Amino acid sequence: MKDLLGGKGANLAEMNLIGVPVPPGFTITTEICTLYNQKGREAVVEMIKDDVMKSVAHIEKLTGNKFNDPSNPQLVSVRSGAPVSMPGMMDTVLNLGINDEVAETLAKKSGNPRFAWDSYRRFVQMYGDVVLGMKPTNKTDIDPFEAIIEEVKEKKGVKFDTELDVDDLKELVVRFKTAVKENTGKDFPTDAYDQLWGAIYAVFDSWNNDRAILYRRMNQIPEEYGTAVNVQAMVYGNMGNNSATGVCFSRDAGTGENLFNGEYLINAQGEDVVAGVRTPQQIMTEGSRRWAKLQGISEEERAAKYPSLEESMPECAKQLVEIQQKLEDHYHDMQDMEFTIQDGKLWLLQTRNGKRTGAAMVKIAMDLLREGAIDEKTVIKRMEPGKLDELLHPVFDKAAVKSAKVMAKGLPASPGAATGQIVFFADDAEEWASRKKKVIMVRIETSPEDLRGMSVAQGILTARGGMTSHAAVVARGMGKCCVSGAGTIKVDYKARTVEMGGKTYKEGDWISINGSTGEVYDGAVATVDPDLGGDYAAVMALAEKYSTMDVYTNADSPRDAKKARELGAHGIGLCRTEHMFFEGDRIKAMREMIIAPDEATRRVALAKLLPLQRGDFEGIFEAMDGYEVTIRLLDPPLHEFVPHQLETMRELAEQTGRTLEEVKLICDGLEEFNPMLGHRGCRLGNTYPEITEMQARAIIEAALNVKAKGVDVHPKIMVPLIGVKNEIQMQANIINETAKKVFAERGETVAYKVGTMIEIPRAALVADQIAEVVDFFSFGTNDLTQMTFGYSRDDAGKFLAIYKNLGILKEDPFQVLDQEGVGQLVEMATRKGRAANPDLNVGICGEHGGEPKSVKFCNKLKLNYVSCSPYRVPIARLAAAQAAVEAE
Ligand code: ADP
Ligand code: MG
Ligand code: MG
């Protein structure tokens, strides 16, 4: 249903079926959108014209009014709706079908001319912006219609739209139409059907606007989905003080608390609540009191000026409470709903599974499980693994917060702790972030244009807007910290300053915002690690219960290993040894080894490295007591370790008793044209066997040492960059002989395994031969991707972004495993390897090991484990559990 009708259309139909009051309407399917894009406008109109006429007639029958009939007019809204929710992406036009005559009739019939002209001016504005393309594209330009409104308000000396009277509104309509004529050269359309078709085209066209494309890319939504068009009879929230419009959530989308909440505005229409033009009021009295407290508003003032819907329209509030429960029971998930009250009658205009923060995602799912609404497997399926990341982020240090200076207070719109430098515009946020700066976007309010900036900011602070404002909703969806509606701050876009708590902050100044309390602090406030118990732990326990594939970690130090273990890693899939050679004085011994002229000198240098390596391995083995630790032998080209500065070369010359000239010559000699394809990996170990010997010795001795202390140690020795069977055969021989020697010296043994990375396409092709020599494979999908595509990992950034924009590639293959190409190699090598060696243990240790889609692919191939960086371990665990549950 959703694929065809879009999320909005499908849910409108479903609400209607279960007896929720929904204004009548019809939906043009997403298939038509696809045809529209393929065959063009004329062909599609021809195809659907009759059906549209019939459907309009059906609305007329149900409401008793007539579309395009000034004596008894029916107005409609034209709304877009894709199969997956894309908030703010597609634009909606309300009050369609209105013109001068119709407005007069509406005024007469309703006895409320203000309502009629308010609807009319809204329509001309929306139609002008959305259909006639008058919305400004530049960040500093203002909407031409808004400019006119400001002028009229100023002339009158009023602040809010609601203070404009009928004559003002009439003036707006006239001036709006003049602006349309000036801008487009055409008269504003008066025929209702002309308006309707124009709006339908605009919805279809909006599928390909920049915002929509960006949102799809950011959220990996396929281009081919298309959007549906919903045409629906209008209900009017702007008919007077017995009318209203609002947005509500069946649970708290920020924290997950089971608390029905939402906001509304009296005498308003559609987007007014979200846009943050007026201060919206709370639906529930409890929520209203909480809100007032945060805003520093007294109970008297609150009750008088900002009563809850429960207080102002108790009947409607009661009905809304029942409906939200009914909808949640029906969908078994937290609902995000839109409603309008027309003259005391409640109508629902939308429901969908609400976007939420990572914390809310976890809590709501566990609550629903405890309530018996969903089962354990559904909990797992409901998780968006990537969102867990938010729960792992630092929170403010309690002590630091106590001494922090609170400069302003707003609403706790999206929980979290954020510290950064102030920027005011989305493109600045992007630019600063690209220079690795942490920024907080400070805005009067946000709009969909700000999306890119919001996505790279640490947090968002707005002066206007409630808990359901654009900033709040989008921030929660992104899991970004947000404080909204901090009414006391004064943002000056031109001067690029914000004034709060008596201090003027400039662009670039540091502030911290607390999305859980709504507080804004001066400067950068210290943070600490979050508590990972409660519902988070419960969800991870479920992941453990249902997953069949294990999750390991990539860790090079005892500290990382411990962290990963805390986060649920069951072993180390990749411990790189080269990082260990850079620390402190070690690099000296390493360099000495590299420039050694012969084996004997090299062995002297290696002897200095041996105890250092052994010590490192002991630390990691102890941290991973009981689990496997996979240690990769030296991998990068030697040139990476060599000094490049004259000063360091001189030191090295002194240290090794050579002349500077000699050292320079050797270093230059190590330079390679294509170092990544050069003298590295097992090629080092095979040309200088003493390096492998030293490393194998360090590993085995370390294992024996910790074993003696009672540590349950499981070392795995992994050889990088194998392409030919003989390469691994020679390395395995060196390792096994070294181990034998050490065992003999020590009179003791320890079990160990020898394996290889599969990261060169040739290795995948001859995996059966290689499997005869080894105990395990680990796919190094970074190098494997690099060599399969022939893209240099270090240079691909330049063109990959363009490739993605052009649609040549859907995703960056270094982030998401290319299942179609590289995946074939992984599949084939696993199959061939296991056929040759049934006990072969297979895992993956590239960046892809922590990427949910890639993890699911590995699960499908029945790999034994995926290995990823410590903070991605929970994500991989959940993805693995999801894969297992989905495979059932
Ligand atoms: P979005 O996807 O941006 O939320 P919507 O199609 O939901 O766009 O519409 C924008 C606003 O207009 C919402 O507040 C919605 O409730 C309101 N709206 C849409 N259709 C109608 C209608 N037929 N009557 C009254 N309000 C409507
Ligand atoms: Mg909506
Ligand atoms: Mg590699």
Tab-separated table of C-alpha atoms in Angstrom, residues 4 102 127 157 170 181 225 300 436 450 483 545 723 736 746 801 875:
chain	number	residue	atom	x	y	z
A	4	LEU	CA	1.761	2.821	-4.208
A	102	VAL	CA	-15.140	32.068	-3.947
A	127	TYR	CA	0.823	28.583	-4.753
A	157	GLY	CA	2.184	48.611	13.741
A	170	LYS	CA	-7.558	41.839	1.038
A	181	LYS	CA	2.451	38.949	-12.236
A	225	TYR	CA	10.222	5.410	-5.552
A	300	GLU	CA	-1.428	32.388	36.178
A	436	LYS	CA	37.142	19.746	11.162
A	450	ASP	CA	19.227	24.364	6.606
A	483	VAL	CA	17.494	23.486	22.041
A	545	LYS	CA	20.174	-13.758	21.931
A	723	GLY	CA	48.071	-13.136	-3.527
A	736	ASN	CA	55.435	-22.316	12.761
A	746	ARG	CA	60.378	-22.410	27.194
A	801	ALA	CA	31.588	12.741	-4.365
A	875	ILE	CA	25.798	-1.152	15.658
